[in-house]
Amino acid sequence: MVVAVSVLLYHKGHEGNINKGAGGMRVSTQARAQAPLEAESQAQTRLKNFKSTMKRIMKYRVLLLMTLPAVVYFFINNYLPMFGVVIAFKNINFADGIWGSDWIGFKNFEYLFKTNDAFIITRNTLLYNVVFIVLNTVIAIALAIMLNDIKNRFFSRTYQSLILLPYLISMVIVGYLVLALLDVGKGYMNNTILPFMGMQEISWYSETKYWPFILTIVSVWKGVGYLCIIYLAAIIGIDQEYYEAATIDGANKWQQIKSITIPLIMPVITIMTLLAIGRIFYSDFGLFYQVPLNTGVLMPVTQTIDTYVYRALINLGDLGMSSAAGLYQAVVGFVLVLVSNYVVNKINSDNALF
Amino acid sequence: MQTSRLYQWSINIIMLIFTIFCVFPFVLLVSASFTDDLEIVRTGYKLIPNQFSTAAYQYLWNNSADIFRSYGITIFITFVGTLAGMLMTTMVAYPLSRKELPFRNFLAFYVFFTLLFNGGLVPTYLLYTNFFDFKNTILALIIPGLLVNGFFIILMRTFFATSIPTAVIESAYIDGAKEWRVFYGIVLPLSLPVLATVGLFYAILYWNDWFNGLIYITDKNYFSIQNLLNRILLDLQFLQSNTQQVGKGAELVAKLPLDAMRMAMAVIGIIPLICAYPFFQKYFVKGLTIGAVKG
């Protein structure tokens, strides 16, 4: 059960132990080296440490070599681009290259924040993510509790399989599904559902006011199945005796959920929410680009930081603006991870990520 | 636990409604692809077609050069990417699971940090287009961003460290086995659940990826199936919202697959996932539960 949590707790605890272990070892080698011969110079100690490290490297050279491909990959794919953040502080032109171009300090950021864009993309990204986190979590927990209570195993399994289906498909396909529903001329809404309810046709892809709801529904549709299975696994792991005791004491269903289920799955809820909050400055690019079919009219409600960076780079070729927005996102996002982890660490250090 | 009949009925009904909500768009998509095109123009997409027709699939079958090539590319990148990714992931996860590995803390942090901070799209794009010249190559669909995933390394390392007894590895050493032999002779065979889970995750990531194609591929010959679907969808929308350019637009529209065909193509894009799903479901759900680190 709660494998999810145990993985993270294990991860964390392990790191802690290892840190202590390594620290302890360093102290003890130094102590051993210094205690018998006070006069022994520090240089010699260092040489000894170096020799023992080399010995360990030689002993585990095969293991170290095994890590090499992934280490090289991360260096190229993840670490090299980090140096590229300097682009945000430069006036890039391709004749001089990245390193030759002029430094312009915070000009790119000034341009970005002078326009209304910075406000709109930040607002959209944050608001959507807050709504998505709250709705997805609440609905997923509610469904997980219900799934766990369903006695008929066949039904329960069928529901589980089917609600996971949307999680599997790409956002491009989601774009097709949404179009089949919302297409102005042929969509299911305009042709079947709205006439049935006696309402006028709606030109979905040109009206901004519906999109906050549409995007939220799509996010719930695609994401809840996954979260639900995670919470279900946590709930299944709860000892049945708690519920038996509560039933004997006369607790009703709602009281049991409130005082047993929710508190016991709190570690999982905290971790999942923490991870989501750490990503609150990042939006699902596909959801905001593919699902509204890259429609210009809808941009005031569908533009987020990620779509802005993409459009500034690919459509406008504006490297300065695009990388400034990208760096803004990366830095604030990073700070948010640290802050949310710190807060959780203060409240209950068992639930923190690191 | 108190489970009255009423309660059972109500939770089943709620779950049923939510399940229908999840499945309904798929049903609509499939039935639209089997509907006669004229009927779609007249009455829109319907849940049950009046005139059942396989014309869309027949047309796609007869004009399948693009589709088959894109399909081939997607299958190729899924196969190669998953294989290479799995190899690199297991090879770094196993040493990280061994306590005595030199520089273990540094390496663990090196992997973990990639999950916390990144340089962003612009430097990555410049690196892969200017420095490596990946634009319009098949490598652009395999390497950037997808090949090795830090979450999967942590997932796998945790599995190795918790599920494989140290005693087994030590006794293998005593018997004279070398590191490499311990790895593929003992560790990997004992780790099939996590290998299946992570392999499935990689395969789905590659099968569903359209982002790399969107930014690095402009040549139609290198489109994966997702990029082909994406292009068809966005082109049509662009034409519909720019009806002023009727002359050129109408000509292009005539060339594009009609409504039922569009839906049929999307169906073709998800069929492999749906087919593979039952086989992998056991591992998939297990993977999701361990994979909570993935977030």
XYZ file of C-alpha atoms in Angstrom:
649
model
C 0.000 0.000 0.000
C 0.979 3.639 0.317
C 3.856 2.706 -1.920
C 3.713 6.242 -3.175
C 4.530 7.665 0.203
C 6.989 5.009 1.165
C 8.962 5.671 -1.997
C 9.281 9.320 -1.140
C 9.876 8.774 2.539
C 12.393 6.119 1.715
C 14.057 8.426 -0.714
C 14.252 11.179 1.841
C 15.298 9.086 4.802
C 17.880 7.385 2.727
C 19.457 10.585 1.553
C 19.614 11.739 5.152
C 21.337 8.569 6.315
C 23.770 8.652 3.486
C 24.700 12.217 4.237
C 25.321 11.313 7.829
C 27.181 8.190 6.772
C 29.512 9.997 4.445
C 30.115 12.765 6.957
C 30.843 10.269 9.690
C 33.278 8.407 7.514
C 35.210 11.525 6.642
C 35.562 12.416 10.301
C 36.707 8.949 11.248
C 39.379 8.700 8.552
C 40.710 12.062 9.606
C 40.631 11.056 13.235
C 42.441 7.830 12.522
C 45.018 9.640 10.462
C 45.624 12.432 12.925
C 45.405 10.703 16.275
C 48.607 8.586 16.200
C 50.846 11.151 14.546
C 49.940 14.694 15.500
C 52.799 15.953 13.448
C 51.650 14.412 10.248
C 51.036 17.257 7.887
C 47.656 18.004 6.396
C 49.055 17.460 2.933
C 49.773 13.849 3.744
C 46.263 13.357 5.122
C 44.877 14.767 1.947
C 47.068 12.451 -0.071
C 45.819 9.494 1.918
C 42.196 10.532 1.417
C 42.860 10.979 -2.252
C 44.441 7.533 -2.456
C 41.543 5.868 -0.689
C 39.065 7.669 -2.941
C 41.001 6.511 -5.999
C 40.963 3.000 -4.609
C 37.195 3.143 -4.199
C 36.792 4.532 -7.702
C 38.894 1.704 -9.127
C 36.973 -0.865 -7.132
C 33.599 0.417 -8.351
C 34.704 1.558 -11.794
C 32.198 -0.679 -13.557
C 29.312 0.796 -11.575
C 30.559 4.311 -12.237
C 30.935 3.610 -15.936
C 27.372 2.338 -16.038
C 26.073 5.713 -14.911
C 27.976 7.480 -17.660
C 25.400 7.454 -20.512
C 22.667 8.986 -18.371
C 25.098 11.454 -16.798
C 26.205 12.620 -20.234
C 22.604 12.827 -21.417
C 21.549 14.962 -18.462
C 24.570 17.167 -18.972
C 23.563 17.868 -22.569
C 19.799 17.896 -22.247
C 19.401 19.526 -18.831
C 22.586 21.214 -17.630
C 23.945 22.807 -20.821
C 20.669 24.708 -21.428
C 20.914 26.084 -17.889
C 23.934 28.095 -19.004
C 21.734 29.320 -21.825
C 19.714 31.404 -19.391
C 22.218 34.182 -20.105
C 20.285 34.664 -23.357
C 17.630 36.410 -21.309
C 20.164 39.127 -20.450
C 21.466 39.581 -23.979
C 20.427 41.186 -27.201
C 20.829 38.056 -29.280
C 21.838 38.242 -32.881
C 22.981 35.189 -34.777
C 25.973 36.875 -36.389
C 27.705 37.210 -33.000
C 26.289 34.013 -31.502
C 25.168 33.522 -27.933
C 28.453 34.477 -26.286
C 29.312 37.333 -28.661
C 26.019 39.205 -28.436
C 25.768 42.365 -26.342
C 24.742 42.272 -22.702
C 21.672 44.376 -22.122
C 21.012 43.588 -18.462
C 17.355 43.396 -17.516
C 16.029 45.113 -20.668
C 14.241 41.973 -21.886
C 12.489 41.664 -18.533
C 11.586 45.353 -18.588
C 9.909 44.905 -21.973
C 8.140 41.794 -20.782
C 6.746 43.387 -17.639
C 5.925 46.711 -19.302
C 3.395 44.997 -21.552
C 0.185 43.583 -20.205
C 1.379 40.129 -21.306
C 3.347 39.321 -18.169
C 0.320 39.969 -15.980
C -2.085 38.016 -18.168
C 0.095 34.939 -18.575
C 0.947 34.841 -14.864
C -2.686 35.290 -13.865
C -3.915 32.618 -16.286
C -1.249 30.116 -15.296
C -1.790 30.568 -11.566
C -5.587 30.723 -11.573
C -6.019 27.706 -13.818
C -3.551 25.672 -11.802
C -5.181 26.558 -8.469
C -8.600 25.562 -9.803
C -7.191 22.363 -11.358
C -5.381 21.331 -8.169
C -8.388 21.883 -5.910
C -10.984 20.299 -8.209
C -8.854 17.344 -9.268
C -7.881 16.540 -5.678
C -11.390 16.799 -4.250
C -13.038 14.829 -7.049
C -10.313 12.180 -7.094
C -10.567 11.578 -3.341
C -14.369 11.434 -3.481
C -14.268 8.915 -6.320
C -11.544 6.871 -4.635
C -13.621 6.590 -1.450
C -16.636 5.475 -3.472
C -14.626 3.018 -5.550
C -13.246 1.477 -2.376
C -16.762 1.018 -0.977
C -18.176 -0.664 -4.054
C -18.805 -4.288 -3.154
C -19.146 -5.687 -6.673
C -15.599 -6.349 -7.811
C -16.482 -6.541 -11.489
C -18.077 -3.088 -11.494
C -15.257 -1.621 -9.446
C -12.615 -2.959 -11.852
C -14.542 -1.767 -14.889
C -14.861 1.751 -13.493
C -11.156 1.821 -12.667
C -10.131 0.768 -16.169
C -12.412 3.181 -17.937
C -11.710 6.328 -15.932
C -7.986 5.832 -16.616
C -8.554 5.856 -20.365
C -8.334 9.645 -20.853
C -4.978 9.687 -19.019
C -3.462 7.507 -21.740
C -4.126 9.589 -24.809
C -2.240 12.579 -26.153
C -3.521 16.134 -26.084
C -3.709 16.102 -29.877
C -6.367 13.392 -29.672
C -8.079 15.330 -26.880
C -8.241 18.211 -29.370
C -10.143 15.953 -31.766
C -12.515 14.765 -29.043
C -13.286 18.317 -27.928
C -13.810 19.353 -31.547
C -16.280 16.493 -32.072
C -18.259 17.902 -29.168
C -17.894 21.633 -29.782
C -17.540 22.051 -33.557
C -19.814 24.916 -34.554
C -21.523 23.201 -37.474
C -21.220 19.515 -36.681
C -20.438 19.275 -32.986
C -22.526 17.171 -30.637
C -23.285 20.110 -28.339
C -24.705 22.383 -31.031
C -26.546 19.632 -32.891
C -27.896 17.454 -30.125
C -27.490 18.691 -26.569
C -28.303 22.399 -26.932
C -31.391 21.879 -29.172
C -32.574 19.226 -26.703
C -32.337 21.797 -23.921
C -34.004 24.384 -26.147
C -30.956 26.619 -26.376
C -29.351 28.563 -29.198
C -26.243 27.320 -30.978
C -22.998 28.622 -29.530
C -19.942 29.512 -31.546
C -17.611 27.797 -29.085
C -14.272 28.527 -30.708
C -14.796 32.286 -30.864
C -16.222 33.054 -27.423
C -13.712 33.497 -24.634
C -16.195 33.279 -21.763
C -16.748 29.523 -22.051
C -13.113 28.473 -22.168
C -12.195 28.672 -18.504
C -14.942 26.099 -17.913
C -14.101 23.970 -20.932
C -10.417 23.784 -20.006
C -11.261 22.948 -16.399
C -13.602 20.163 -17.473
C -10.975 18.761 -19.841
C -8.357 18.900 -17.080
C -10.638 16.999 -14.684
C -11.595 14.530 -17.418
C -7.986 13.767 -18.238
C -6.354 13.947 -14.816
C -8.802 12.607 -12.235
C -8.487 8.925 -13.182
C -4.764 8.919 -12.432
C -5.079 10.738 -9.108
C -8.035 8.576 -8.154
C -6.025 5.357 -8.551
C -3.234 6.769 -6.389
C -5.649 7.730 -3.624
C -7.459 4.414 -3.980
C -4.203 2.558 -3.386
C -3.701 4.611 -0.225
C -7.249 3.962 0.998
C -7.029 0.209 0.349
C -4.009 0.143 2.639
C -5.951 1.478 5.636
C -6.468 -1.168 8.311
C -10.103 -2.354 8.316
C -10.095 -2.539 12.117
C -10.363 1.240 12.358
C -13.656 1.125 10.500
C -14.932 -1.860 12.475
C -14.212 -0.081 15.748
C -15.857 3.095 14.461
C -18.961 1.176 13.370
C -19.260 -0.414 16.815
C -19.019 3.067 18.309
C -21.886 4.107 16.057
C -20.014 6.399 13.688
C -21.836 6.985 10.420
C -20.277 6.917 6.955
C -19.514 10.603 6.834
C -17.907 10.604 10.292
C -15.743 7.646 9.273
C -14.540 9.431 6.149
C -13.835 12.614 8.063
C -12.051 11.057 11.026
C -10.423 7.935 9.571
C -10.022 7.958 5.799
C -8.948 11.552 5.235
C -6.461 11.795 8.133
C -4.870 8.477 7.201
C -4.342 9.351 3.547
C -3.169 12.876 4.416
C 0.508 12.086 3.684
C -0.396 11.107 0.116
C -2.624 14.154 -0.312
C 0.164 16.410 0.960
C 2.761 14.929 -1.351
C 0.548 15.041 -4.438
C -0.534 18.607 -3.689
C 3.004 19.670 -2.913
C 4.203 18.305 -6.232
C 1.372 20.134 -7.975
C 2.144 23.405 -6.174
C 5.784 23.060 -7.178
C 4.575 22.965 -10.781
C 2.047 25.787 -10.352
C 4.071 28.119 -12.578
C 4.086 25.517 -15.349
C 0.997 24.808 -17.390
C 0.141 21.816 -19.499
C 1.203 23.203 -22.874
C -0.972 20.741 -24.794
C -4.103 21.634 -22.860
C -3.754 25.333 -23.597
C -2.445 25.027 -27.147
C -3.996 21.911 -28.711
C -7.412 21.857 -27.068
C -8.396 25.429 -28.130
C -6.805 24.554 -31.514
C -4.333 27.450 -31.296
C -7.164 29.903 -31.877
C -6.104 33.553 -31.764
C -9.404 34.978 -30.502
C -9.269 32.783 -27.421
C -5.777 33.826 -26.370
C -6.820 36.194 -23.551
C -8.099 33.154 -21.632
C -5.862 30.429 -23.053
C -2.440 32.083 -23.063
C -0.208 30.779 -20.277
C 3.515 31.166 -19.649
C 4.327 28.012 -21.616
C 2.276 28.930 -24.682
C 3.673 32.466 -24.518
C 7.267 31.216 -24.519
C 6.507 28.866 -27.398
C 4.740 31.490 -29.519
C 7.364 34.145 -28.857
C 10.061 31.688 -29.926
C 8.512 29.861 -32.888
C 5.995 32.353 -34.306
C 7.720 35.660 -33.570
C 11.330 34.513 -33.312
C 11.699 36.868 -30.350
C 14.480 35.108 -28.463
C 14.977 37.819 -25.842
C 11.355 38.052 -24.750
C 10.831 34.323 -24.941
C 13.866 33.432 -22.853
C 13.072 36.186 -20.351
C 9.611 34.688 -19.828
C 11.149 31.208 -19.640
C 13.687 32.231 -17.010
C 11.013 34.069 -15.018
C 9.026 30.827 -14.989
C 11.975 28.609 -14.075
C 13.175 30.819 -11.223
C 9.780 31.493 -9.650
C 8.865 27.819 -10.108
C 12.080 26.730 -8.393
C 11.523 29.133 -5.500
C 7.968 27.831 -5.119
C 9.215 24.243 -4.845
C 11.666 25.262 -2.128
C 9.105 27.372 -0.251
C 6.345 24.769 -0.345
C 8.775 22.077 0.743
C 9.982 24.320 3.559
C 6.431 24.990 4.734
C 5.568 21.285 4.747
C 8.833 20.563 6.528
C 7.764 22.980 9.274
C 4.281 21.487 9.627
C 5.223 17.832 9.386
C 8.704 16.920 8.280
C 7.657 13.350 7.427
C 5.654 14.646 4.488
C 8.311 16.875 2.950
C 9.964 15.932 -0.307
C 13.553 16.604 0.694
C -18.520 -1.363 7.635
C -22.099 -0.260 7.169
C -23.124 -0.740 3.572
C -26.810 -0.327 3.032
C -28.322 -1.172 -0.324
C -29.164 2.481 -0.871
C -25.557 3.508 -0.358
C -24.318 0.819 -2.762
C -26.805 1.935 -5.374
C -25.937 5.596 -5.073
C -22.164 5.158 -5.269
C -22.575 2.844 -8.240
C -24.745 5.385 -10.016
C -22.290 8.219 -9.347
C -19.359 6.118 -10.576
C -21.361 5.072 -13.611
C -22.096 8.706 -14.482
C -18.442 9.655 -14.130
C -17.359 6.650 -16.189
C -19.783 7.619 -18.950
C -18.395 11.154 -18.790
C -14.907 9.704 -19.335
C -15.830 7.312 -22.122
C -18.476 9.313 -23.974
C -16.084 11.379 -26.172
C -14.362 8.187 -27.331
C -17.669 6.619 -28.328
C -18.617 9.771 -30.200
C -15.273 9.769 -31.992
C -15.567 6.138 -33.078
C -19.165 6.419 -34.239
C -18.410 9.665 -36.090
C -15.670 7.835 -37.980
C -18.228 5.237 -39.095
C -20.829 7.752 -40.175
C -21.620 8.627 -43.773
C -20.023 11.977 -44.596
C -23.164 13.558 -46.007
C -25.027 12.688 -42.861
C -22.394 14.440 -40.765
C -22.773 17.575 -42.846
C -26.556 17.401 -42.423
C -27.002 16.487 -38.782
C -23.575 16.677 -37.198
C -21.744 13.952 -35.273
C -24.154 11.473 -33.721
C -23.766 8.823 -31.073
C -25.524 6.262 -33.266
C -25.129 6.801 -36.992
C -28.227 6.496 -39.175
C -26.145 5.464 -42.128
C -23.295 3.222 -41.120
C -20.360 3.630 -43.478
C -16.780 2.465 -43.620
C -16.001 4.863 -46.460
C -13.646 6.932 -44.294
C -11.480 3.911 -43.494
C -11.561 2.714 -47.087
C -10.421 6.096 -48.286
C -7.629 6.208 -45.702
C -6.562 2.695 -46.689
C -6.360 3.704 -50.332
C -4.512 6.946 -49.617
C -2.384 5.655 -46.846
C 1.162 6.665 -47.861
C 1.340 9.543 -45.342
C -0.368 7.578 -42.618
C 1.824 4.524 -42.995
C 4.998 6.564 -43.032
C 3.960 8.501 -39.921
C 2.903 5.274 -38.265
C 6.247 3.748 -39.120
C 8.072 6.727 -37.653
C 6.035 6.581 -34.456
C 6.619 2.844 -34.086
C 10.327 3.325 -34.746
C 10.807 6.141 -32.229
C 8.689 4.320 -29.639
C 10.747 1.159 -30.031
C 14.196 2.741 -30.188
C 13.440 5.427 -27.612
C 11.960 3.010 -25.086
C 14.813 0.559 -25.509
C 17.577 3.171 -25.245
C 15.802 4.988 -22.421
C 15.298 1.783 -20.447
C 18.910 0.776 -20.918
C 20.243 4.109 -19.713
C 17.728 4.355 -16.873
C 18.449 0.897 -15.446
C 22.180 1.418 -15.852
C 22.159 4.575 -13.751
C 19.466 3.466 -11.288
C 21.266 0.291 -10.231
C 24.575 1.904 -9.180
C 22.611 4.612 -7.368
C 20.872 1.897 -5.364
C 24.232 0.594 -4.097
C 25.241 2.262 -0.850
C 28.976 1.854 -1.406
C 29.055 3.695 -4.746
C 31.613 6.529 -4.724
C 30.083 10.001 -5.327
C 26.653 8.501 -4.707
C 25.254 11.656 -3.079
C 26.548 13.862 -5.807
C 25.130 11.628 -8.542
C 21.755 11.344 -6.796
C 21.567 15.108 -6.533
C 22.678 15.489 -10.137
C 19.685 13.388 -11.192
C 17.233 14.938 -8.745
C 18.101 18.525 -9.657
C 16.979 17.973 -13.261
C 13.476 17.616 -11.839
C 13.589 20.908 -9.986
C 15.084 23.368 -12.416
C 15.552 23.634 -16.153
C 16.989 26.092 -18.590
C 13.705 26.486 -20.428
C 12.589 26.066 -23.998
C 14.739 28.712 -25.674
C 18.233 27.504 -24.704
C 17.180 23.892 -25.278
C 15.826 24.759 -28.698
C 18.980 26.649 -29.653
C 21.181 23.812 -28.394
C 19.416 21.182 -30.459
C 18.970 23.290 -33.599
C 22.176 25.363 -33.772
C 24.698 23.235 -31.951
C 23.490 19.732 -32.823
C 21.546 20.456 -35.997
C 18.705 18.094 -35.074
C 16.113 20.074 -37.002
C 14.138 17.770 -39.323
C 15.889 14.586 -38.275
C 14.512 11.489 -36.631
C 16.860 12.092 -33.682
C 14.845 15.208 -32.789
C 11.892 12.929 -32.064
C 13.914 10.606 -29.822
C 16.497 12.580 -27.879
C 15.343 16.017 -26.652
C 13.589 15.863 -23.304
C 12.359 12.280 -23.532
C 15.265 9.859 -23.548
C 16.045 9.608 -19.829
C 13.616 10.736 -17.169
C 14.775 11.556 -13.634
C 11.519 10.374 -12.059
C 11.903 6.939 -13.538
C 15.480 6.724 -12.282
C 14.362 7.518 -8.738
C 11.459 5.085 -9.054
C 13.714 2.304 -10.232
C 16.518 3.025 -7.799
C 14.019 2.833 -4.942
C 12.781 -0.507 -6.230
C 16.308 -1.910 -6.540
C 17.266 -0.687 -3.068
C 14.145 -1.955 -1.297
C 13.262 -5.136 -3.172
C 16.604 -6.777 -3.886
C 18.235 -8.162 -0.750
C 21.832 -7.046 -0.314
C 22.660 -10.592 0.773
C 21.840 -11.912 -2.698
C 24.248 -9.446 -4.319
C 26.977 -10.139 -1.750
C 26.759 -13.898 -2.161
C 27.085 -13.440 -5.905
C 30.330 -11.573 -5.287
C 31.611 -14.327 -3.086
C 30.857 -16.750 -5.888
C 33.108 -14.616 -8.047
C 30.541 -12.816 -10.193
C 31.583 -9.493 -11.695
C 29.508 -6.285 -11.382
C 28.112 -6.534 -14.856
C 27.127 -10.151 -14.375
C 25.402 -9.353 -11.065
C 23.471 -6.617 -12.832
C 22.048 -8.558 -15.735
C 22.106 -12.006 -14.166
C 20.554 -11.218 -10.802
C 19.242 -7.690 -10.446
C 17.336 -7.359 -13.709
C 15.516 -10.725 -13.537
C 14.360 -9.859 -10.010
C 13.019 -6.474 -11.133
C 10.553 -7.384 -13.847
C 7.563 -5.487 -12.337
C 9.379 -2.168 -12.209
C 10.969 -2.751 -15.621
C 7.550 -3.400 -17.161
C 6.085 -0.330 -15.493
C 8.830 2.061 -16.509
C 9.024 0.549 -19.991
C 5.315 1.118 -20.423
C 5.650 4.707 -19.254
C 8.440 5.365 -21.736
C 6.487 3.735 -24.562
C 3.409 5.857 -23.853
C 5.508 9.020 -23.626
C 7.038 8.292 -27.019
C 3.819 7.181 -28.644
C 1.978 10.297 -27.467
C 4.709 12.843 -27.991
C 3.902 15.652 -30.397
C 5.876 18.460 -28.753
C 9.283 17.574 -30.178
C 7.724 17.234 -33.608
C 5.992 20.577 -33.209
C 9.188 22.492 -32.506
C 11.903 20.552 -34.342
C 10.129 19.108 -37.403
C 8.831 21.149 -40.306
C 9.369 18.533 -43.031
C 6.276 16.398 -43.506
C 8.388 13.313 -44.233
C 9.490 13.175 -40.582
C 6.058 13.650 -39.006
C 5.088 11.145 -36.339
C 1.449 10.083 -36.271
C 0.735 12.660 -33.554
C 2.258 15.438 -35.669
C 0.267 14.373 -38.693
C -2.945 14.411 -36.651
C -1.956 17.735 -35.166
C -1.283 19.282 -38.541
C -4.590 18.119 -40.012
C -6.523 19.449 -37.034
C -4.833 22.842 -36.803
C -4.795 23.431 -40.582
C -8.504 22.934 -40.815
C -9.174 25.225 -37.881
C -6.930 27.878 -39.388
C -8.820 27.745 -42.686
C -12.183 27.910 -40.982
C -11.244 30.953 -38.930
C -9.728 32.765 -41.922
C -12.545 32.397 -44.430
C -11.597 35.642 -46.138
C -8.951 33.807 -48.119
C -11.666 31.709 -49.709
C -9.955 31.131 -53.014
C -6.879 29.511 -51.606
C -8.718 28.096 -48.622
C -11.347 26.219 -50.581
C -8.706 24.553 -52.656
C -6.867 23.404 -49.555
C -10.041 22.249 -47.834
C -10.854 20.044 -50.784
C -7.558 18.280 -50.285
C -7.998 17.717 -46.566
C -9.684 14.586 -45.245
C -13.339 15.165 -44.649
C -14.980 14.971 -41.256
C -15.429 11.230 -40.909
C -11.908 10.651 -42.156
C -10.484 13.078 -39.659
C -12.182 11.169 -36.881
C -11.085 7.860 -38.401
C -7.487 9.042 -38.305
C -7.774 9.917 -34.632
C -9.216 6.438 -34.019
C -6.243 4.898 -35.789
C -3.974 6.976 -33.559
C -5.422 5.584 -30.319
C -6.100 1.970 -31.321
C -2.603 0.709 -30.389
C -2.864 2.283 -26.936
C -6.297 0.768 -26.352
C -5.069 -2.648 -27.547
C -2.003 -2.605 -25.321
C -3.903 -1.320 -22.308
C -5.483 -4.560 -20.990
C -2.153 -6.395 -21.191
C -0.335 -3.753 -19.261
C -3.088 -2.663 -16.929
C -1.830 -4.725 -14.024
C 1.605 -3.125 -14.230
C 0.228 0.240 -15.161
C -1.848 0.646 -12.024
C 1.042 -0.646 -9.945
C 3.296 1.821 -11.732
C 0.940 4.688 -11.029
C 0.965 3.866 -7.364
C 4.726 3.642 -7.067
C 4.936 6.395 -9.625
C 3.355 8.927 -7.312
C 6.755 10.548 -7.383
C 5.969 11.394 -10.942
C 3.359 14.035 -10.080
